[in-house]
Amino acid sequence: MTPAGSRSFVPFRAGLLLAPLLLGACAQEGDFGRPAPSAWNRLIESTGTLAARERGAPASVFPLTDDEVALRDRAWRFLMPADNRAAFEDALANLTRARVLPPRWRHDDIPAYHADLISEAFRSPVSRYRRLSDDAIADGRLIPPFVAVAGRVFEADAVRLRALPFSESLDGWDVRQAAMRVAENRCLVAWTHLEASLRIARYRYALEHFLVEMPAREAASAEQAVAFLEGRRPLLDPLLPPDAAARCGLVEPPVLAAPAVVKPVVAKPVVAKY
């Protein structure tokens, strides 16, 4: 007999078992920050949908539109680690991006990017500053096309939802699948927004430490590159409400302070003086 709660843990265990099989293909990146087309990527995409559905996350069986495919491709770079992790960790990151593993198992390791750059063998500190600049600029350039695709996806979602009340042949299953696809799209954008902010924090951390460890004139260019990304990131803000990441389970919901207990004021009896 299956122990209570073990069913929701099956995708996690399955992801860990699949990870070693993906070591050779997990870091294949195509053009414009998108994943390279491969049989492995197609496999984990379908596996991720099943795993997400198993643990109760929104996972629609509807086919993806062209814009929904483009949205997922554009999000790929932001959902993968900015640093060159070990192959196994990179595989886990790819499994997380594909939703085989839940997003919140990942630790927001801000120093990891700096540690990765500083640990590599290099002849001159200039190369480290240039790598940081290249990464930040590449991220910044990808944000406007991502925002454009997300806008088209959200417009199509609005059409989808408006059509539901007027479709007599649809049943509850169809309505649920449509609602889950809308939630999928929004949570993907919320996750990308969150990861873009974390990338800025990682780049800023690396730059601050580089300035102390190996001051160089190239720090000015790196600062401009990070500022460029910081200037582009707010383009993501209007897409979703501020609490979207918490609603999607990407971060812990804010803890609301308990309302202060207001003691009733008991009026003192007025003693008439004679």
PDB file of N, CA, C and O in Angstrom, residues 175-228:
ATOM      1  N   VAL A 175     -13.119  23.485 -19.656  1.00  0.00           N
ATOM      2  CA  VAL A 175     -12.950  24.735 -18.912  1.00  0.00           C
ATOM      3  C   VAL A 175     -11.735  24.644 -17.996  1.00  0.00           C
ATOM      4  O   VAL A 175     -10.951  25.592 -17.892  1.00  0.00           O
ATOM      5  N   ARG A 176     -11.562  23.505 -17.336  1.00  0.00           N
ATOM      6  CA  ARG A 176     -10.423  23.333 -16.432  1.00  0.00           C
ATOM      7  C   ARG A 176      -9.100  23.378 -17.203  1.00  0.00           C
ATOM      8  O   ARG A 176      -8.131  24.008 -16.750  1.00  0.00           O
ATOM      9  N   GLN A 177      -9.046  22.728 -18.342  1.00  0.00           N
ATOM     10  CA  GLN A 177      -7.818  22.744 -19.134  1.00  0.00           C
ATOM     11  C   GLN A 177      -7.471  24.157 -19.602  1.00  0.00           C
ATOM     12  O   GLN A 177      -6.304  24.556 -19.606  1.00  0.00           O
ATOM     13  N   ALA A 178      -8.489  24.904 -19.990  1.00  0.00           N
ATOM     14  CA  ALA A 178      -8.255  26.289 -20.420  1.00  0.00           C
ATOM     15  C   ALA A 178      -7.739  27.132 -19.262  1.00  0.00           C
ATOM     16  O   ALA A 178      -6.796  27.919 -19.411  1.00  0.00           O
ATOM     17  N   ALA A 179      -8.353  26.974 -18.093  1.00  0.00           N
ATOM     18  CA  ALA A 179      -7.923  27.740 -16.925  1.00  0.00           C
ATOM     19  C   ALA A 179      -6.491  27.375 -16.534  1.00  0.00           C
ATOM     20  O   ALA A 179      -5.697  28.251 -16.152  1.00  0.00           O
ATOM     21  N   MET A 180      -6.142  26.090 -16.611  1.00  0.00           N
ATOM     22  CA  MET A 180      -4.789  25.677 -16.260  1.00  0.00           C
ATOM     23  C   MET A 180      -3.765  26.232 -17.248  1.00  0.00           C
ATOM     24  O   MET A 180      -2.656  26.609 -16.850  1.00  0.00           O
ATOM     25  N   ARG A 181      -4.102  26.305 -18.531  1.00  0.00           N
ATOM     26  CA  ARG A 181      -3.162  26.849 -19.491  1.00  0.00           C
ATOM     27  C   ARG A 181      -2.917  28.336 -19.231  1.00  0.00           C
ATOM     28  O   ARG A 181      -1.779  28.820 -19.316  1.00  0.00           O
ATOM     29  N   VAL A 182      -3.975  29.064 -18.887  1.00  0.00           N
ATOM     30  CA  VAL A 182      -3.819  30.477 -18.541  1.00  0.00           C
ATOM     31  C   VAL A 182      -2.915  30.612 -17.318  1.00  0.00           C
ATOM     32  O   VAL A 182      -2.019  31.469 -17.278  1.00  0.00           O
ATOM     33  N   ALA A 183      -3.126  29.774 -16.309  1.00  0.00           N
ATOM     34  CA  ALA A 183      -2.293  29.817 -15.111  1.00  0.00           C
ATOM     35  C   ALA A 183      -0.851  29.444 -15.436  1.00  0.00           C
ATOM     36  O   ALA A 183       0.096  30.057 -14.919  1.00  0.00           O
ATOM     37  N   GLU A 184      -0.661  28.437 -16.286  1.00  0.00           N
ATOM     38  CA  GLU A 184       0.690  28.055 -16.711  1.00  0.00           C
ATOM     39  C   GLU A 184       1.437  29.239 -17.312  1.00  0.00           C
ATOM     40  O   GLU A 184       2.588  29.515 -16.964  1.00  0.00           O
ATOM     41  N   ASN A 185       0.779  29.919 -18.229  1.00  0.00           N
ATOM     42  CA  ASN A 185       1.422  31.036 -18.924  1.00  0.00           C
ATOM     43  C   ASN A 185       1.796  32.151 -17.957  1.00  0.00           C
ATOM     44  O   ASN A 185       2.896  32.710 -18.030  1.00  0.00           O
ATOM     45  N   ARG A 186       0.894  32.458 -17.056  1.00  0.00           N
ATOM     46  CA  ARG A 186       1.176  33.541 -16.113  1.00  0.00           C
ATOM     47  C   ARG A 186       2.273  33.169 -15.120  1.00  0.00           C
ATOM     48  O   ARG A 186       3.112  34.002 -14.774  1.00  0.00           O
ATOM     49  N   CYS A 187       2.263  31.936 -14.679  1.00  0.00           N
ATOM     50  CA  CYS A 187       3.296  31.522 -13.726  1.00  0.00           C
ATOM     51  C   CYS A 187       4.658  31.428 -14.397  1.00  0.00           C
ATOM     52  O   CYS A 187       5.688  31.665 -13.747  1.00  0.00           O
ATOM     53  N   LEU A 188       4.705  31.106 -15.670  1.00  0.00           N
ATOM     54  CA  LEU A 188       5.972  31.105 -16.385  1.00  0.00           C
ATOM     55  C   LEU A 188       6.549  32.515 -16.450  1.00  0.00           C
ATOM     56  O   LEU A 188       7.749  32.728 -16.242  1.00  0.00           O
ATOM     57  N   VAL A 189       5.698  33.496 -16.727  1.00  0.00           N
ATOM     58  CA  VAL A 189       6.147  34.884 -16.773  1.00  0.00           C
ATOM     59  C   VAL A 189       6.576  35.340 -15.382  1.00  0.00           C
ATOM     60  O   VAL A 189       7.591  36.030 -15.223  1.00  0.00           O
ATOM     61  N   ALA A 190       5.825  34.946 -14.354  1.00  0.00           N
ATOM     62  CA  ALA A 190       6.195  35.313 -12.987  1.00  0.00           C
ATOM     63  C   ALA A 190       7.544  34.716 -12.611  1.00  0.00           C
ATOM     64  O   ALA A 190       8.363  35.368 -11.943  1.00  0.00           O
ATOM     65  N   TRP A 191       7.798  33.492 -13.015  1.00  0.00           N
ATOM     66  CA  TRP A 191       9.073  32.842 -12.720  1.00  0.00           C
ATOM     67  C   TRP A 191      10.226  33.543 -13.434  1.00  0.00           C
ATOM     68  O   TRP A 191      11.294  33.774 -12.860  1.00  0.00           O
ATOM     69  N   THR A 192      10.003  33.917 -14.693  1.00  0.00           N
ATOM     70  CA  THR A 192      11.034  34.628 -15.445  1.00  0.00           C
ATOM     71  C   THR A 192      11.333  35.976 -14.812  1.00  0.00           C
ATOM     72  O   THR A 192      12.494  36.392 -14.710  1.00  0.00           O
ATOM     73  N   HIS A 193      10.290  36.666 -14.366  1.00  0.00           N
ATOM     74  CA  HIS A 193      10.467  37.957 -13.691  1.00  0.00           C
ATOM     75  C   HIS A 193      11.306  37.779 -12.432  1.00  0.00           C
ATOM     76  O   HIS A 193      12.231  38.561 -12.150  1.00  0.00           O
ATOM     77  N   LEU A 194      11.006  36.752 -11.665  1.00  0.00           N
ATOM     78  CA  LEU A 194      11.744  36.483 -10.433  1.00  0.00           C
ATOM     79  C   LEU A 194      13.208  36.178 -10.729  1.00  0.00           C
ATOM     80  O   LEU A 194      14.119  36.711 -10.083  1.00  0.00           O
ATOM     81  N   GLU A 195      13.452  35.329 -11.718  1.00  0.00           N
ATOM     82  CA  GLU A 195      14.825  34.936 -12.034  1.00  0.00           C
ATOM     83  C   GLU A 195      15.616  36.093 -12.630  1.00  0.00           C
ATOM     84  O   GLU A 195      16.835  36.190 -12.419  1.00  0.00           O
ATOM     85  N   ALA A 196      14.965  36.982 -13.369  1.00  0.00           N
ATOM     86  CA  ALA A 196      15.666  38.151 -13.903  1.00  0.00           C
ATOM     87  C   ALA A 196      16.173  39.030 -12.760  1.00  0.00           C
ATOM     88  O   ALA A 196      17.296  39.555 -12.799  1.00  0.00           O
ATOM     89  N   SER A 197      15.350  39.190 -11.731  1.00  0.00           N
ATOM     90  CA  SER A 197      15.772  39.981 -10.573  1.00  0.00           C
ATOM     91  C   SER A 197      16.919  39.298  -9.838  1.00  0.00           C
ATOM     92  O   SER A 197      17.857  39.959  -9.372  1.00  0.00           O
ATOM     93  N   LEU A 198      16.873  37.975  -9.721  1.00  0.00           N
ATOM     94  CA  LEU A 198      17.949  37.246  -9.054  1.00  0.00           C
ATOM     95  C   LEU A 198      19.251  37.334  -9.851  1.00  0.00           C
ATOM     96  O   LEU A 198      20.346  37.393  -9.265  1.00  0.00           O
ATOM     97  N   ARG A 199      19.150  37.357 -11.171  1.00  0.00           N
ATOM     98  CA  ARG A 199      20.360  37.493 -11.984  1.00  0.00           C
ATOM     99  C   ARG A 199      21.027  38.842 -11.732  1.00  0.00           C
ATOM    100  O   ARG A 199      22.255  38.929 -11.646  1.00  0.00           O
ATOM    101  N   ILE A 200      20.231  39.877 -11.626  1.00  0.00           N
ATOM    102  CA  ILE A 200      20.799  41.195 -11.336  1.00  0.00           C
ATOM    103  C   ILE A 200      21.536  41.155  -9.999  1.00  0.00           C
ATOM    104  O   ILE A 200      22.643  41.697  -9.868  1.00  0.00           O
ATOM    105  N   ALA A 201      20.931  40.517  -9.008  1.00  0.00           N
ATOM    106  CA  ALA A 201      21.575  40.413  -7.698  1.00  0.00           C
ATOM    107  C   ALA A 201      22.889  39.642  -7.796  1.00  0.00           C
ATOM    108  O   ALA A 201      23.887  40.001  -7.146  1.00  0.00           O
ATOM    109  N   ARG A 202      22.927  38.587  -8.606  1.00  0.00           N
ATOM    110  CA  ARG A 202      24.162  37.813  -8.762  1.00  0.00           C
ATOM    111  C   ARG A 202      25.245  38.627  -9.472  1.00  0.00           C
ATOM    112  O   ARG A 202      26.419  38.588  -9.088  1.00  0.00           O
ATOM    113  N   TYR A 203      24.856  39.335 -10.522  1.00  0.00           N
ATOM    114  CA  TYR A 203      25.827  40.157 -11.245  1.00  0.00           C
ATOM    115  C   TYR A 203      26.354  41.285 -10.349  1.00  0.00           C
ATOM    116  O   TYR A 203      27.547  41.591 -10.361  1.00  0.00           O
ATOM    117  N   ARG A 204      25.459  41.902  -9.598  1.00  0.00           N
ATOM    118  CA  ARG A 204      25.866  42.995  -8.721  1.00  0.00           C
ATOM    119  C   ARG A 204      26.814  42.472  -7.634  1.00  0.00           C
ATOM    120  O   ARG A 204      27.809  43.128  -7.311  1.00  0.00           O
ATOM    121  N   TYR A 205      26.518  41.319  -7.099  1.00  0.00           N
ATOM    122  CA  TYR A 205      27.391  40.704  -6.083  1.00  0.00           C
ATOM    123  C   TYR A 205      28.778  40.452  -6.670  1.00  0.00           C
ATOM    124  O   TYR A 205      29.799  40.759  -6.041  1.00  0.00           O
ATOM    125  N   ALA A 206      28.818  39.882  -7.874  1.00  0.00           N
ATOM    126  CA  ALA A 206      30.107  39.574  -8.503  1.00  0.00           C
ATOM    127  C   ALA A 206      30.898  40.852  -8.759  1.00  0.00           C
ATOM    128  O   ALA A 206      32.114  40.903  -8.502  1.00  0.00           O
ATOM    129  N   LEU A 207      30.230  41.884  -9.258  1.00  0.00           N
ATOM    130  CA  LEU A 207      30.926  43.132  -9.564  1.00  0.00           C
ATOM    131  C   LEU A 207      31.495  43.769  -8.296  1.00  0.00           C
ATOM    132  O   LEU A 207      32.642  44.240  -8.284  1.00  0.00           O
ATOM    133  N   GLU A 208      30.719  43.789  -7.238  1.00  0.00           N
ATOM    134  CA  GLU A 208      31.197  44.381  -5.988  1.00  0.00           C
ATOM    135  C   GLU A 208      32.429  43.641  -5.458  1.00  0.00           C
ATOM    136  O   GLU A 208      33.366  44.259  -4.951  1.00  0.00           O
ATOM    137  N   HIS A 209      32.432  42.325  -5.590  1.00  0.00           N
ATOM    138  CA  HIS A 209      33.577  41.553  -5.107  1.00  0.00           C
ATOM    139  C   HIS A 209      34.775  41.694  -6.037  1.00  0.00           C
ATOM    140  O   HIS A 209      35.925  41.716  -5.573  1.00  0.00           O
ATOM    141  N   PHE A 210      34.534  41.788  -7.346  1.00  0.00           N
ATOM    142  CA  PHE A 210      35.636  41.998  -8.276  1.00  0.00           C
ATOM    143  C   PHE A 210      36.371  43.294  -7.976  1.00  0.00           C
ATOM    144  O   PHE A 210      37.596  43.372  -8.087  1.00  0.00           O
ATOM    145  N   LEU A 211      35.612  44.323  -7.628  1.00  0.00           N
ATOM    146  CA  LEU A 211      36.230  45.619  -7.355  1.00  0.00           C
ATOM    147  C   LEU A 211      37.194  45.557  -6.183  1.00  0.00           C
ATOM    148  O   LEU A 211      38.184  46.294  -6.130  1.00  0.00           O
ATOM    149  N   VAL A 212      36.923  44.682  -5.240  1.00  0.00           N
ATOM    150  CA  VAL A 212      37.806  44.525  -4.083  1.00  0.00           C
ATOM    151  C   VAL A 212      38.935  43.548  -4.393  1.00  0.00           C
ATOM    152  O   VAL A 212      40.086  43.758  -4.000  1.00  0.00           O
ATOM    153  N   GLU A 213      38.609  42.480  -5.117  1.00  0.00           N
ATOM    154  CA  GLU A 213      39.584  41.426  -5.372  1.00  0.00           C
ATOM    155  C   GLU A 213      40.584  41.809  -6.465  1.00  0.00           C
ATOM    156  O   GLU A 213      41.780  41.496  -6.359  1.00  0.00           O
ATOM    157  N   MET A 214      40.104  42.452  -7.531  1.00  0.00           N
ATOM    158  CA  MET A 214      40.963  42.741  -8.688  1.00  0.00           C
ATOM    159  C   MET A 214      40.481  44.006  -9.389  1.00  0.00           C
ATOM    160  O   MET A 214      39.883  43.938 -10.463  1.00  0.00           O
ATOM    161  N   PRO A 215      40.709  45.163  -8.783  1.00  0.00           N
ATOM    162  CA  PRO A 215      40.272  46.425  -9.397  1.00  0.00           C
ATOM    163  C   PRO A 215      40.849  46.586 -10.803  1.00  0.00           C
ATOM    164  O   PRO A 215      42.024  46.292 -11.041  1.00  0.00           O
ATOM    165  N   ALA A 216      40.006  47.040 -11.719  1.00  0.00           N
ATOM    166  CA  ALA A 216      40.435  47.239 -13.104  1.00  0.00           C
ATOM    167  C   ALA A 216      39.526  48.264 -13.756  1.00  0.00           C
ATOM    168  O   ALA A 216      38.391  48.486 -13.323  1.00  0.00           O
ATOM    169  N   ARG A 217      40.041  48.890 -14.841  1.00  0.00           N
ATOM    170  CA  ARG A 217      39.243  49.896 -15.533  1.00  0.00           C
ATOM    171  C   ARG A 217      37.992  49.304 -16.168  1.00  0.00           C
ATOM    172  O   ARG A 217      37.004  50.001 -16.392  1.00  0.00           O
ATOM    173  N   GLU A 218      38.033  48.016 -16.465  1.00  0.00           N
ATOM    174  CA  GLU A 218      36.877  47.364 -17.091  1.00  0.00           C
ATOM    175  C   GLU A 218      35.678  47.305 -16.159  1.00  0.00           C
ATOM    176  O   GLU A 218      34.567  46.966 -16.601  1.00  0.00           O
ATOM    177  N   ALA A 219      35.874  47.619 -14.891  1.00  0.00           N
ATOM    178  CA  ALA A 219      34.749  47.615 -13.957  1.00  0.00           C
ATOM    179  C   ALA A 219      33.682  48.616 -14.379  1.00  0.00           C
ATOM    180  O   ALA A 219      32.487  48.391 -14.153  1.00  0.00           O
ATOM    181  N   ALA A 220      34.104  49.723 -15.005  1.00  0.00           N
ATOM    182  CA  ALA A 220      33.139  50.731 -15.447  1.00  0.00           C
ATOM    183  C   ALA A 220      32.213  50.170 -16.514  1.00  0.00           C
ATOM    184  O   ALA A 220      30.993  50.391 -16.486  1.00  0.00           O
ATOM    185  N   SER A 221      32.771  49.409 -17.456  1.00  0.00           N
ATOM    186  CA  SER A 221      31.943  48.794 -18.500  1.00  0.00           C
ATOM    187  C   SER A 221      31.007  47.744 -17.904  1.00  0.00           C
ATOM    188  O   SER A 221      29.843  47.625 -18.319  1.00  0.00           O
ATOM    189  N   ALA A 222      31.500  46.989 -16.932  1.00  0.00           N
ATOM    190  CA  ALA A 222      30.653  45.992 -16.288  1.00  0.00           C
ATOM    191  C   ALA A 222      29.511  46.658 -15.526  1.00  0.00           C
ATOM    192  O   ALA A 222      28.374  46.170 -15.541  1.00  0.00           O
ATOM    193  N   GLU A 223      29.808  47.761 -14.889  1.00  0.00           N
ATOM    194  CA  GLU A 223      28.770  48.511 -14.180  1.00  0.00           C
ATOM    195  C   GLU A 223      27.698  48.996 -15.151  1.00  0.00           C
ATOM    196  O   GLU A 223      26.499  48.911 -14.868  1.00  0.00           O
ATOM    197  N   GLN A 224      28.110  49.483 -16.301  1.00  0.00           N
ATOM    198  CA  GLN A 224      27.151  49.934 -17.315  1.00  0.00           C
ATOM    199  C   GLN A 224      26.303  48.776 -17.824  1.00  0.00           C
ATOM    200  O   GLN A 224      25.105  48.938 -18.088  1.00  0.00           O
ATOM    201  N   ALA A 225      26.913  47.601 -17.965  1.00  0.00           N
ATOM    202  CA  ALA A 225      26.168  46.435 -18.443  1.00  0.00           C
ATOM    203  C   ALA A 225      25.104  46.013 -17.433  1.00  0.00           C
ATOM    204  O   ALA A 225      23.960  45.707 -17.805  1.00  0.00           O
ATOM    205  N   VAL A 226      25.467  45.985 -16.164  1.00  0.00           N
ATOM    206  CA  VAL A 226      24.494  45.629 -15.134  1.00  0.00           C
ATOM    207  C   VAL A 226      23.393  46.679 -15.053  1.00  0.00           C
ATOM    208  O   VAL A 226      22.204  46.358 -14.902  1.00  0.00           O
ATOM    209  N   ALA A 227      23.767  47.952 -15.179  1.00  0.00           N
ATOM    210  CA  ALA A 227      22.762  49.020 -15.176  1.00  0.00           C
ATOM    211  C   ALA A 227      21.825  48.897 -16.376  1.00  0.00           C
ATOM    212  O   ALA A 227      20.629  49.190 -16.272  1.00  0.00           O
ATOM    213  N   PHE A 228      22.357  48.445 -17.501  1.00  0.00           N
ATOM    214  CA  PHE A 228      21.531  48.215 -18.690  1.00  0.00           C
ATOM    215  C   PHE A 228      20.468  47.160 -18.409  1.00  0.00           C
ATOM    216  O   PHE A 228      19.285  47.330 -18.746  1.00  0.00           O
TER     217      PHE A 228
END
